[in-house]
Amino acid sequence: MQPIQYRMRHLSTAVVLAAGLAGAGCSTSPTNAQIGTGVGAVAGGVAGNVLFGSTAGTVGGAAAGALIGNEVGKRAR
């Protein structure tokens, strides 16, 4: 078992890195293509999981949804 100080150091490092990443991600507004990619990936992942019920189906659906969402987002004004 690891000492509590070792685990707390790793936990605090992870929290600081996650907060920095979250702050950097909010530095600019996302484009329509980026929004479409995110929404498409989530919707495709859910659809892939429902249709195939496996990890491969979920990942495949998310990839397909991201590609389609990106293209739709590029065309949106």
Coordinates of C-alpha atoms in Angstrom, one line a residue:
M1 CA 0.0 0.0 0.0
Q2 CA 1.3 3.5 -0.9
P3 CA 1.6 6.1 1.8
I4 CA -1.1 8.8 1.8
Q5 CA 1.4 11.6 0.9
Y6 CA 2.3 9.8 -2.3
R7 CA -1.4 9.3 -3.3
M8 CA -2.2 12.9 -2.4
R9 CA 0.6 14.3 -4.4
H10 CA -0.6 12.4 -7.5
L11 CA -4.2 13.4 -6.9
S12 CA -3.2 17.1 -6.6
T13 CA -1.1 16.9 -9.7
A14 CA -3.9 15.4 -11.6
V15 CA -6.4 18.1 -10.4
V16 CA -4.0 20.9 -11.4
L17 CA -3.3 19.4 -14.9
A18 CA -7.1 18.9 -15.5
A19 CA -7.9 22.4 -14.4
G20 CA -5.2 23.8 -16.8
L21 CA -6.4 21.7 -19.6
A22 CA -10.0 22.8 -19.0
G23 CA -8.9 26.5 -18.9
A24 CA -6.9 26.1 -22.1
G25 CA -9.9 24.5 -23.9
C26 CA -12.1 27.5 -23.1
S27 CA -9.7 30.1 -24.5
T28 CA -11.5 30.5 -27.8
S29 CA -15.0 29.9 -29.1
P30 CA -15.4 26.6 -31.0
T31 CA -16.1 26.6 -34.7
N32 CA -19.3 25.0 -36.2
A33 CA -17.1 22.1 -37.4
Q34 CA -15.8 21.5 -33.9
I35 CA -19.3 21.6 -32.4
G36 CA -20.6 19.3 -35.1
T37 CA -17.7 16.9 -34.5
G38 CA -18.4 16.7 -30.8
V39 CA -22.2 16.3 -31.1
G40 CA -21.7 13.8 -33.9
A41 CA -19.3 11.7 -31.9
V42 CA -21.6 11.5 -28.9
A43 CA -24.7 10.7 -31.0
G44 CA -22.8 8.2 -33.0
G45 CA -21.3 6.5 -30.0
V46 CA -24.8 6.2 -28.4
A47 CA -26.3 4.9 -31.6
G48 CA -23.4 2.4 -32.1
N49 CA -23.8 1.1 -28.6
V50 CA -27.5 0.7 -29.0
L51 CA -27.3 -1.0 -32.4
F52 CA -24.3 -3.3 -31.7
G53 CA -24.0 -3.4 -27.9
S54 CA -20.2 -3.7 -27.9
T55 CA -17.2 -1.5 -27.4
A56 CA -16.3 -1.8 -31.1
G57 CA -19.8 -0.7 -32.1
T58 CA -19.6 2.3 -29.7
V59 CA -16.1 3.4 -31.0
G60 CA -17.1 2.8 -34.6
G61 CA -20.3 4.8 -34.2
A62 CA -18.5 7.6 -32.5
A63 CA -15.9 7.8 -35.3
A64 CA -18.6 7.8 -38.0
G65 CA -20.6 10.3 -36.1
A66 CA -17.6 12.6 -35.7
L67 CA -16.8 12.5 -39.4
I68 CA -20.4 13.2 -40.4
G69 CA -20.8 15.9 -37.7
N70 CA -17.6 17.6 -38.9
E71 CA -18.8 17.8 -42.5
V72 CA -22.3 19.1 -41.5
G73 CA -20.7 21.7 -39.2
K74 CA -18.4 22.9 -42.0
R75 CA -21.5 23.6 -44.1
A76 CA -23.5 25.3 -41.4
R77 CA -23.4 29.1 -41.4

